[in-house]
């Protein structure tokens, strides 16, 4: 799964040569496998608030090695910095310098996770400054960590506890190998909704999930991951992808639905198929998308309209059908695949970036509509992911795209799939209208 | 003012060699000089809404060459894309493809400017998608433009007209050479407040402005620009910078105030000086700041606390004094200098990024407090700017910092100063709590 270069510079002679020449030495990332421990060593919980105490107690109940103070020279799996009661910028120093003193003890693929509050939700300039300061701090730290370690943050809306279901679920996601390629990012827990699963290895047990564009690449990885997590699957792709679709469906013991998602009745056909074949519909993953790259000066109707139609207009129509259906009202989940191109733009992708920006706008505006039935809608924004599509990019451009992030490598389709599986779970019920980047903290242009 | 490399590859043999070798060929940017025309050629206003019609009429009244339809092979100074009535993603195609057809007619340092509405301010998923699509589109286009041309957007809050004072002022800013190094960015006009100046060349006439850290670099450039725009100046810096401070004060015919901004009475001393020497206080520019770079693993109390204290805690204390003063209640303006490091983080700058993130949090939370008296508070976030400070960065790192943006060069201190002068003007009264990046669309890491 890891690209050839990363394999080469992590073993034997290749490692020595890369070191001598000062070449990038991307680490082999820790990725989740069933049965694997959540984290690779003791977890240091720093911060003197009630939230920190409660969180430490909760982690102990999960049989983790929890430390409230650093033990000299002990290798750590993670540092959790609880910053949920900041009132002014000066409050940052003590917890931050305590964490600094333990940074050298972090093992490979370790984690630093902040827990803070939203800057937008306070009327005090000093408190807002302290809270937004966490953002600048964490994104800098993510650029300093090495050996596959990452830094990410959980932002608890005012009144949400550090031990609320989605806060704990987000913490588990960030601690685990599921978040291997997520770096320098924040997840916001907006409400106390959601509940932790009886079995953390099967968080989607009993759920019926639809994945569009499931015949290959990221879509197929999503199908495999949701299946591993216990979901029953409906796999959608265009008729031309029929053989690949059937193979994936067979592999994950799901059903295949050949369908052009841009047809006017696509939403109803998805609902009918799921209900008739599997008796229910809980989760829809909007993964299908196309690119038709061209500089804007050479853009034509065909390229513009097809990308906008497939990537956003079709999702809007399908969501309308879902929201109108009585079969999609029991804590439903929608997760859409956006792109860092939609956030920062990309040369040659005005059409694609408009459509993926559109996905994020749609997700934010749809969140209250889903919340009515205890549901959520969120997006993931992948950066450079190693797929057949990116394999066709010319070598030099591909190498730049791959290395220009804090982890110095491209992500795997499974990295996108893991984030989607997390957002689709019951435990993530307090996360709604959010966008999570899966990009290794890609330098995409602000 | 332009760096040596940019000068070299824009003339004679250097130009030919750079082209043959495929080296970056940054353009010499059009920068504002008094008396200069607002824009370098006819302005094409595209869009079929009432807002587009009213805007075109207004631009005509400014004696600009305005086109409502492209004239074949005519070189254009700017394209304004009015997208203020989008209801769904499909609405983007017609105006975008019309603009595409005119892109080849853009002259050097031309402008593309979108005018749209905030995605967050609509309950309709389709409308939110269309609005957020403008963001992805514009940021992509900014990465495609060449020869010093830029693309930026104006976002009009619901109910704000395209011809409101701050919308027109933002449009003039983006059209002009004042925005040379602003690229791929949006300014939000939140209210109809503000009024255009009687003389566009002296927008700060009659105002008394304080600039901290004014002895050199960006601070001195801010002083010169505010002076050029008509303001009377109070220049603040530490006693150790006394000689430089006196020289700048002499140059701009202002008064010097030697002051450590982190002293508890700094705010009151600034107010007293301005009122006693100049009779009033209208504008405060928080420019003073320090860096004490160190990886977090090596961070100590001195480096952390001094950066947080000077860069954010001092601003908070001074603002408290300003907000409590009866002398700062007549449409007051505060503009703070943040940094792209505060947005995206930077290796070795956990302290600096926390402080500059803090500045942005402070600005957002302070906006309603300033609005009470018709005032505003905003921030600018510079990227790589050519100063004595950046000249000390090792060559290779500096070259990467300089070229890794859509304009392939560092900005000038005057670029930061121009944006600050704009935000400090009466005309910008409808822009409050915003952060404007001045970074050439820097790839800073999302």
Short mmCIF file of C-alpha atoms in Angstrom, two decimals, chain A:
data_model
loop_
_atom_site.label_atom_id
_atom_site.label_comp_id
_atom_site.label_asym_id
_atom_site.label_seq_id
_atom_site.Cartn_x
_atom_site.Cartn_y
_atom_site.Cartn_z
CA UNK A 1 0.00 0.00 0.00
CA UNK A 2 2.83 2.42 0.86
CA UNK A 3 4.42 4.06 -2.20
CA UNK A 4 7.74 2.65 -3.48
CA UNK A 5 9.80 5.65 -2.42
CA UNK A 6 8.55 5.50 1.18
CA UNK A 7 9.31 1.77 1.34
CA UNK A 8 12.79 2.36 -0.11
CA UNK A 9 13.88 5.10 2.31
CA UNK A 10 12.65 3.17 5.34
CA UNK A 11 14.87 0.11 5.02
CA UNK A 12 18.51 -0.98 4.62
CA UNK A 13 20.77 0.88 2.23
CA UNK A 14 17.95 3.14 0.99
CA UNK A 15 17.51 4.52 4.48
CA UNK A 16 21.20 5.30 4.86
CA UNK A 17 21.43 6.95 1.44
CA UNK A 18 18.31 9.07 1.94
CA UNK A 19 19.64 10.26 5.29
CA UNK A 20 23.07 11.20 3.87
CA UNK A 21 21.54 13.09 0.92
CA UNK A 22 18.97 14.90 3.03
CA UNK A 23 16.10 13.44 0.97
CA UNK A 24 12.58 13.42 2.45
CA UNK A 25 12.17 10.40 4.70
CA UNK A 26 8.44 9.85 5.05
CA UNK A 27 7.57 7.47 7.87
CA UNK A 28 5.52 4.33 7.41
CA UNK A 29 2.28 5.37 9.11
CA UNK A 30 0.48 3.32 11.73
CA UNK A 31 -2.84 2.28 10.16
CA UNK A 32 -5.73 0.59 11.93
CA UNK A 33 -6.12 -3.18 11.88
CA UNK A 34 -8.85 -4.99 13.84
CA UNK A 35 -7.62 -6.15 17.22
CA UNK A 36 -4.82 -3.57 17.31
CA UNK A 37 -4.42 -1.52 20.53
CA UNK A 38 -5.92 1.97 20.30
CA UNK A 39 -2.57 3.66 20.87
CA UNK A 40 1.07 2.55 21.02
CA UNK A 41 1.98 3.53 24.60
CA UNK A 42 0.89 5.41 27.71
CA UNK A 43 -1.37 8.45 27.27
CA UNK A 44 -0.39 11.64 29.10
CA UNK A 45 -3.44 13.79 29.93
CA UNK A 46 -2.38 17.38 30.67
CA UNK A 47 -4.51 20.19 32.03
CA UNK A 48 -5.89 21.02 35.47
CA UNK A 49 -9.59 21.31 34.68
CA UNK A 50 -12.54 19.14 35.68
CA UNK A 51 -12.75 18.19 32.00
CA UNK A 52 -9.19 16.82 32.15
CA UNK A 53 -9.94 14.79 35.31
CA UNK A 54 -13.13 13.31 33.88
CA UNK A 55 -11.44 12.48 30.62
CA UNK A 56 -8.51 10.78 32.35
CA UNK A 57 -10.95 8.68 34.38
CA UNK A 58 -12.80 7.67 31.22
CA UNK A 59 -9.58 6.66 29.45
CA UNK A 60 -8.60 4.55 32.48
CA UNK A 61 -11.93 2.71 32.16
CA UNK A 62 -10.83 1.78 28.61
CA UNK A 63 -7.77 0.03 30.11
CA UNK A 64 -5.35 2.57 28.66
CA UNK A 65 -2.14 3.44 30.53
CA UNK A 66 -3.05 6.94 31.62
CA UNK A 67 -0.58 9.42 33.13
CA UNK A 68 -1.53 12.72 34.75
CA UNK A 69 2.17 13.65 35.04
CA UNK A 70 5.07 12.70 32.81
CA UNK A 71 7.28 9.82 33.94
CA UNK A 72 10.90 10.63 32.97
CA UNK A 73 12.16 8.80 29.87
CA UNK A 74 8.95 6.79 29.40
CA UNK A 75 7.97 6.45 25.73
CA UNK A 76 4.48 7.91 25.20
CA UNK A 77 1.73 6.92 22.79
CA UNK A 78 -0.08 10.23 23.04
CA UNK A 79 -0.33 13.58 24.80
CA UNK A 80 -3.82 14.97 25.33
CA UNK A 81 -3.80 18.67 26.14
CA UNK A 82 -7.08 19.67 27.77
CA UNK A 83 -7.56 23.41 27.22
CA UNK A 84 -11.30 23.64 27.80
CA UNK A 85 -11.28 26.48 30.33
CA UNK A 86 -8.96 29.09 28.82
CA UNK A 87 -9.94 32.65 29.71
CA UNK A 88 -6.99 34.58 28.24
CA UNK A 89 -3.84 33.98 26.16
CA UNK A 90 -1.63 33.76 29.27
CA UNK A 91 -3.49 30.56 30.26
CA UNK A 92 -1.86 28.72 27.36
CA UNK A 93 1.68 28.76 28.70
CA UNK A 94 1.55 26.25 31.54
CA UNK A 95 -0.10 23.34 29.67
CA UNK A 96 1.82 24.07 26.46
CA UNK A 97 5.25 24.08 28.15
CA UNK A 98 4.35 20.92 30.08
CA UNK A 99 3.56 19.23 26.77
CA UNK A 100 6.77 20.61 25.27
CA UNK A 101 8.81 18.87 27.97
CA UNK A 102 7.34 15.49 26.95
CA UNK A 103 7.59 15.85 23.17
CA UNK A 104 10.91 13.99 22.94
CA UNK A 105 9.28 10.99 24.63
CA UNK A 106 6.71 10.51 21.87
CA UNK A 107 7.11 7.21 20.03
CA UNK A 108 6.59 6.63 16.28
CA UNK A 109 3.08 7.46 15.00
CA UNK A 110 2.29 9.05 18.36
CA UNK A 111 -0.49 11.57 18.80
CA UNK A 112 -0.89 15.04 20.26
CA UNK A 113 -4.55 16.02 20.70
CA UNK A 114 -5.88 19.33 22.01
CA UNK A 115 -9.33 19.73 23.50
CA UNK A 116 -10.55 23.32 23.39
CA UNK A 117 -13.56 25.59 22.83
CA UNK A 118 -14.69 27.54 19.72
CA UNK A 119 -13.32 31.08 19.45
CA UNK A 120 -16.56 32.16 17.80
CA UNK A 121 -18.64 31.22 20.83
CA UNK A 122 -17.42 33.77 23.33
CA UNK A 123 -18.04 37.49 23.64
CA UNK A 124 -14.75 38.14 25.43
CA UNK A 125 -11.89 39.30 23.20
CA UNK A 126 -9.29 37.80 25.58
CA UNK A 127 -11.02 34.43 25.69
CA UNK A 128 -11.55 34.38 21.94
CA UNK A 129 -7.84 35.18 21.50
CA UNK A 130 -6.81 32.30 23.76
CA UNK A 131 -9.13 29.86 21.98
CA UNK A 132 -8.04 30.88 18.48
CA UNK A 133 -4.45 30.72 19.71
CA UNK A 134 -4.88 26.96 20.13
CA UNK A 135 -5.49 26.78 16.37
CA UNK A 136 -2.22 28.51 15.43
CA UNK A 137 -0.33 26.53 18.07
CA UNK A 138 -1.61 23.13 16.99
CA UNK A 139 -1.08 23.69 13.28
CA UNK A 140 2.50 24.74 13.98
CA UNK A 141 3.14 21.74 16.20
CA UNK A 142 1.78 19.40 13.51
CA UNK A 143 4.50 20.76 11.21
CA UNK A 144 7.18 19.98 13.82
CA UNK A 145 6.29 16.37 14.68
CA UNK A 146 8.19 13.57 12.96
CA UNK A 147 8.09 9.78 12.52
CA UNK A 148 4.42 9.62 11.58
CA UNK A 149 3.23 11.46 14.68
CA UNK A 150 0.28 13.82 14.16
CA UNK A 151 -1.39 16.68 16.03
CA UNK A 152 -5.14 17.26 15.82
CA UNK A 153 -7.75 19.04 17.90
CA UNK A 154 -11.25 18.54 19.24
CA UNK A 155 -13.33 21.67 19.67
CA UNK A 156 -16.17 21.31 22.17
CA UNK A 157 -19.06 23.70 21.66
CA UNK A 158 -20.00 25.70 24.74
CA UNK A 159 -21.63 23.36 27.26
CA UNK A 160 -20.47 20.13 25.65
CA UNK A 161 -18.49 17.95 28.09
CA UNK A 162 -15.09 16.41 27.37
CA UNK A 163 -16.66 13.01 28.01
CA UNK A 164 -19.67 13.48 25.72
CA UNK A 165 -20.12 10.57 23.26
CA UNK A 166 -18.80 12.36 20.18
CA UNK A 167 -15.89 13.91 22.08
CA UNK A 168 -14.80 10.44 23.18
CA UNK A 169 -15.42 9.02 19.72
CA UNK A 170 -13.38 11.79 18.10
CA UNK A 171 -10.62 11.18 20.65
CA UNK A 172 -10.57 7.46 19.82
CA UNK A 173 -10.49 8.29 16.11
CA UNK A 174 -7.53 10.64 16.51
CA UNK A 175 -5.65 8.29 18.88
CA UNK A 176 -6.09 5.30 16.60
CA UNK A 177 -4.47 4.35 13.31
CA UNK A 178 -7.78 5.26 11.65
CA UNK A 179 -6.61 8.89 11.50
CA UNK A 180 -3.14 8.10 10.05
CA UNK A 181 -3.31 10.77 7.32
CA UNK A 182 -5.27 13.42 9.28
CA UNK A 183 -2.86 16.07 10.58
CA UNK A 184 -3.19 19.63 11.84
CA UNK A 185 -6.99 19.44 11.76
CA UNK A 186 -9.90 20.12 14.13
CA UNK A 187 -13.22 18.33 14.61
CA UNK A 188 -16.02 20.28 16.27
CA UNK A 189 -18.39 18.50 18.63
CA UNK A 190 -21.51 20.63 18.43
CA UNK A 191 -23.87 18.69 20.73
CA UNK A 192 -23.98 15.93 23.35
CA UNK A 193 -25.81 13.68 20.86
CA UNK A 194 -24.61 10.27 19.77
CA UNK A 195 -23.79 7.12 21.73
CA UNK A 196 -20.76 4.86 21.89
CA UNK A 197 -21.17 1.41 20.34
CA UNK A 198 -21.41 -1.79 22.43
CA UNK A 199 -18.46 -3.12 20.36
CA UNK A 200 -15.81 -0.59 19.27
CA UNK A 201 -14.69 -2.96 16.50
CA UNK A 202 -18.18 -3.09 14.97
CA UNK A 203 -19.48 0.48 15.24
CA UNK A 204 -21.76 0.10 12.21
CA UNK A 205 -23.37 -3.24 13.18
CA UNK A 206 -27.01 -3.40 12.07
CA UNK A 207 -26.73 -0.40 9.72
CA UNK A 208 -27.51 -0.33 6.00
CA UNK A 209 -25.18 1.96 4.08
CA UNK A 210 -25.16 3.16 0.48
CA UNK A 211 -21.85 4.08 -1.20
CA UNK A 212 -21.86 5.80 -4.61
CA UNK A 213 -18.96 5.39 -7.02
CA UNK A 214 -18.13 2.15 -5.21
CA UNK A 215 -16.67 0.15 -8.11
CA UNK A 216 -13.06 1.19 -7.53
CA UNK A 217 -10.56 3.52 -5.84
CA UNK A 218 -11.72 5.43 -2.79
CA UNK A 219 -15.31 4.18 -3.22
CA UNK A 220 -14.26 0.54 -3.04
CA UNK A 221 -12.09 1.31 0.02
CA UNK A 222 -15.10 2.93 1.70
CA UNK A 223 -17.17 -0.18 0.99
CA UNK A 224 -14.50 -2.46 2.50
CA UNK A 225 -14.12 -0.30 5.59
CA UNK A 226 -17.85 0.06 6.28
CA UNK A 227 -18.18 -3.71 5.81
CA UNK A 228 -15.33 -4.37 8.25
CA UNK A 229 -17.11 -2.07 10.74
CA UNK A 230 -20.30 -4.13 10.50
CA UNK A 231 -22.51 -2.36 7.93
CA UNK A 232 -24.62 -4.04 5.27
CA UNK A 233 -23.83 -2.39 1.94
CA UNK A 234 -25.57 -1.13 -1.16
CA UNK A 235 -22.93 -0.33 -3.79
CA UNK A 236 -23.83 2.14 -6.51
CA UNK A 237 -21.96 2.86 -9.73
CA UNK A 238 -22.67 3.50 -13.39
CA UNK A 239 -23.62 0.53 -15.60
CA UNK A 240 -20.26 0.76 -17.43
CA UNK A 241 -18.50 -0.16 -14.16
CA UNK A 242 -20.73 -3.20 -13.72
CA UNK A 243 -18.05 -5.91 -13.49
CA UNK A 244 -15.91 -4.03 -10.99
CA UNK A 245 -19.02 -3.17 -8.99
CA UNK A 246 -20.13 -6.80 -8.86
CA UNK A 247 -16.67 -7.87 -7.70
CA UNK A 248 -16.63 -5.35 -4.84
CA UNK A 249 -20.21 -6.23 -3.89
CA UNK A 250 -19.27 -9.90 -3.81
CA UNK A 251 -16.21 -9.17 -1.67
CA UNK A 252 -18.18 -7.21 0.96
CA UNK A 253 -21.32 -9.35 0.67
CA UNK A 254 -23.40 -6.35 -0.35
CA UNK A 255 -25.80 -5.70 -3.21
CA UNK A 256 -24.94 -3.81 -6.38
CA UNK A 257 -27.15 -1.09 -7.84
CA UNK A 258 -26.23 0.07 -11.35
CA UNK A 259 -27.39 3.65 -11.52
CA UNK A 260 -26.47 7.01 -13.02
CA UNK A 261 -26.62 9.22 -9.90
CA UNK A 262 -27.50 12.22 -12.06
CA UNK A 263 -30.79 10.67 -13.24
CA UNK A 264 -33.82 12.46 -11.76
CA UNK A 265 -35.08 9.36 -9.92
CA UNK A 266 -31.68 8.32 -8.49
CA UNK A 267 -32.61 9.17 -4.91
CA UNK A 268 -35.86 7.21 -5.00
CA UNK A 269 -34.17 4.22 -6.63
CA UNK A 270 -31.52 4.16 -3.92
CA UNK A 271 -34.15 4.24 -1.19
CA UNK A 272 -36.28 1.57 -2.86
CA UNK A 273 -33.33 -0.74 -3.39
CA UNK A 274 -32.08 -0.44 0.21
CA UNK A 275 -35.51 -0.90 1.76
CA UNK A 276 -36.61 -3.75 -0.52
CA UNK A 277 -33.36 -5.69 -0.31
CA UNK A 278 -32.20 -4.88 3.22
CA UNK A 279 -35.27 -3.53 5.04
CA UNK A 280 -33.82 -0.13 5.95
CA UNK A 281 -31.48 2.76 5.04
CA UNK A 282 -29.25 4.45 7.63
CA UNK A 283 -26.17 5.83 5.88
CA UNK A 284 -25.49 7.44 2.47
CA UNK A 285 -21.92 8.11 1.34
CA UNK A 286 -21.72 10.53 -1.61
CA UNK A 287 -18.41 9.45 -3.06
CA UNK A 288 -19.07 9.40 -6.84
CA UNK A 289 -17.36 12.29 -8.60
CA UNK A 290 -15.55 13.15 -11.82
CA UNK A 291 -12.81 15.52 -12.96
CA UNK A 292 -12.65 17.25 -16.35
CA UNK A 293 -9.59 19.47 -15.85
CA UNK A 294 -8.98 22.43 -18.13
CA UNK A 295 -7.73 25.98 -17.60
CA UNK A 296 -10.70 28.31 -17.37
CA UNK A 297 -9.61 30.07 -20.58
CA UNK A 298 -10.26 26.76 -22.40
CA UNK A 299 -13.29 25.64 -20.39
CA UNK A 300 -16.40 24.57 -22.32
CA UNK A 301 -20.03 23.76 -21.52
CA UNK A 302 -19.44 19.99 -21.52
CA UNK A 303 -16.60 20.04 -19.00
CA UNK A 304 -18.19 22.61 -16.71
CA UNK A 305 -21.73 21.24 -16.68
CA UNK A 306 -20.85 17.55 -16.33
CA UNK A 307 -18.61 18.16 -13.30
CA UNK A 308 -21.14 20.43 -11.58
CA UNK A 309 -23.97 18.03 -12.37
CA UNK A 310 -22.34 14.82 -11.11
CA UNK A 311 -20.37 16.26 -8.19
CA UNK A 312 -22.95 18.56 -6.59
CA UNK A 313 -26.31 18.86 -8.37
CA UNK A 314 -26.85 15.09 -8.21
CA UNK A 315 -26.06 15.04 -4.47
CA UNK A 316 -28.55 17.85 -3.89
CA UNK A 317 -31.30 15.95 -5.73
CA UNK A 318 -30.59 12.68 -3.95
CA UNK A 319 -30.55 14.43 -0.56
CA UNK A 320 -33.93 15.99 -1.32
CA UNK A 321 -35.38 12.52 -1.91
CA UNK A 322 -33.71 11.21 1.27
CA UNK A 323 -35.02 14.07 3.41
CA UNK A 324 -38.53 13.52 2.05
CA UNK A 325 -38.48 9.78 2.72
CA UNK A 326 -40.00 8.16 5.82
CA UNK A 327 -37.29 5.50 5.53
CA UNK A 328 -34.45 7.92 6.36
CA UNK A 329 -35.48 9.34 9.72
CA UNK A 330 -33.79 7.17 12.34
CA UNK A 331 -30.55 9.06 13.16
CA UNK A 332 -29.59 9.08 9.48
CA UNK A 333 -26.04 9.83 8.33
CA UNK A 334 -24.82 11.46 5.14
CA UNK A 335 -21.10 11.87 4.42
CA UNK A 336 -19.93 13.63 1.25
CA UNK A 337 -16.49 13.50 -0.30
CA UNK A 338 -15.27 17.04 -0.95
CA UNK A 339 -11.63 17.93 -1.73
CA UNK A 340 -8.86 20.26 -0.60
CA UNK A 341 -9.25 21.69 -4.14
CA UNK A 342 -12.65 22.95 -3.05
CA UNK A 343 -11.07 24.69 -0.08
CA UNK A 344 -7.96 26.22 -1.62
CA UNK A 345 -8.60 25.98 -5.34
CA UNK A 346 -6.37 24.20 -7.84
CA UNK A 347 -4.96 25.24 -11.20
CA UNK A 348 -7.01 23.66 -14.01
CA UNK A 349 -9.88 22.78 -11.69
CA UNK A 350 -12.23 25.78 -11.58
CA UNK A 351 -15.11 23.40 -12.35
CA UNK A 352 -14.06 20.71 -9.88
CA UNK A 353 -13.25 23.22 -7.11
CA UNK A 354 -16.60 24.98 -7.63
CA UNK A 355 -18.38 21.62 -7.32
CA UNK A 356 -16.41 20.56 -4.22
CA UNK A 357 -16.78 24.00 -2.62
CA UNK A 358 -20.45 23.43 -3.41
CA UNK A 359 -20.41 20.14 -1.50
CA UNK A 360 -19.14 21.93 1.60
CA UNK A 361 -21.74 24.69 1.29
CA UNK A 362 -24.44 22.04 0.87
CA UNK A 363 -23.25 20.13 3.92
CA UNK A 364 -23.28 23.19 6.17
CA UNK A 365 -26.75 24.30 5.10
CA UNK A 366 -28.19 20.77 5.28
CA UNK A 367 -27.00 20.07 8.84
CA UNK A 368 -30.10 21.53 10.57
CA UNK A 369 -32.38 19.56 8.22
CA UNK A 370 -30.72 16.28 9.21
CA UNK A 371 -30.65 17.22 12.92
CA UNK A 372 -34.47 17.22 13.00
CA UNK A 373 -34.38 13.42 12.95
CA UNK A 374 -31.24 13.04 15.07
CA UNK A 375 -29.17 12.80 11.91
CA UNK A 376 -25.97 14.40 10.69
CA UNK A 377 -24.32 15.39 7.41
CA UNK A 378 -20.58 16.02 7.15
CA UNK A 379 -17.87 16.08 4.52
CA UNK A 380 -14.33 14.83 4.22
CA UNK A 381 -11.82 16.73 2.08
CA UNK A 382 -9.06 14.44 0.81
CA UNK A 383 -5.73 15.89 -0.30
CA UNK A 384 -3.28 13.82 -2.35
CA UNK A 385 -4.48 10.20 -2.18
CA UNK A 386 -2.69 7.34 -4.00
CA UNK A 387 -5.24 5.98 -6.50
CA UNK A 388 -5.36 4.90 -10.15
CA UNK A 389 -6.40 8.48 -10.88
CA UNK A 390 -3.35 10.07 -9.20
CA UNK A 391 -1.09 7.36 -10.66
CA UNK A 392 -1.82 8.89 -14.09
CA UNK A 393 -0.49 12.32 -13.02
CA UNK A 394 2.96 13.05 -14.59
CA UNK A 395 5.80 11.94 -12.26
CA UNK A 396 7.22 15.34 -11.25
CA UNK A 397 3.82 16.87 -10.51
CA UNK A 398 2.85 13.72 -8.62
CA UNK A 399 6.00 13.81 -6.51
CA UNK A 400 5.35 17.44 -5.51
CA UNK A 401 1.72 16.69 -4.70
CA UNK A 402 2.78 13.71 -2.64
CA UNK A 403 5.58 15.28 -0.59
CA UNK A 404 4.17 18.77 -0.03
CA UNK A 405 2.55 17.93 3.29
CA UNK A 406 3.68 17.41 6.86
CA UNK A 407 3.81 13.61 6.46
CA UNK A 408 5.77 13.85 3.16
CA UNK A 409 3.63 11.23 1.42
CA UNK A 410 0.29 10.66 -0.25
CA UNK A 411 -2.57 9.15 1.69
CA UNK A 412 -4.23 5.80 1.04
CA UNK A 413 -7.88 5.34 -0.04
CA UNK A 414 -8.38 3.58 3.31
CA UNK A 415 -7.46 6.83 5.12
CA UNK A 416 -10.45 8.54 3.52
CA UNK A 417 -12.61 5.51 4.21
CA UNK A 418 -11.72 5.43 7.93
CA UNK A 419 -12.78 9.05 8.42
CA UNK A 420 -16.04 8.39 6.61
CA UNK A 421 -16.74 5.29 8.69
CA UNK A 422 -16.17 7.36 11.83
CA UNK A 423 -18.51 10.18 10.71
CA UNK A 424 -21.15 7.60 9.70
CA UNK A 425 -21.20 5.98 13.16
CA UNK A 426 -23.78 6.53 15.90
CA UNK A 427 -20.96 7.79 18.13
CA UNK A 428 -20.39 10.79 15.84
CA UNK A 429 -23.96 12.08 16.34
CA UNK A 430 -22.68 15.28 17.93
CA UNK A 431 -20.66 16.24 14.84
CA UNK A 432 -22.84 17.91 12.21
CA UNK A 433 -22.12 20.23 9.27
CA UNK A 434 -18.36 19.82 9.66
CA UNK A 435 -15.62 19.28 7.06
CA UNK A 436 -12.60 17.13 7.96
CA UNK A 437 -9.48 17.34 5.78
CA UNK A 438 -7.58 14.10 5.17
CA UNK A 439 -4.45 15.52 3.64
CA UNK A 440 -1.44 15.14 5.94
CA UNK A 441 -1.67 18.92 6.46
CA UNK A 442 -1.20 19.53 2.76
CA UNK A 443 0.29 22.84 1.60
CA UNK A 444 -2.64 23.58 -0.68
CA UNK A 445 -2.62 27.37 -0.65
CA UNK A 446 -4.57 29.38 1.87
#
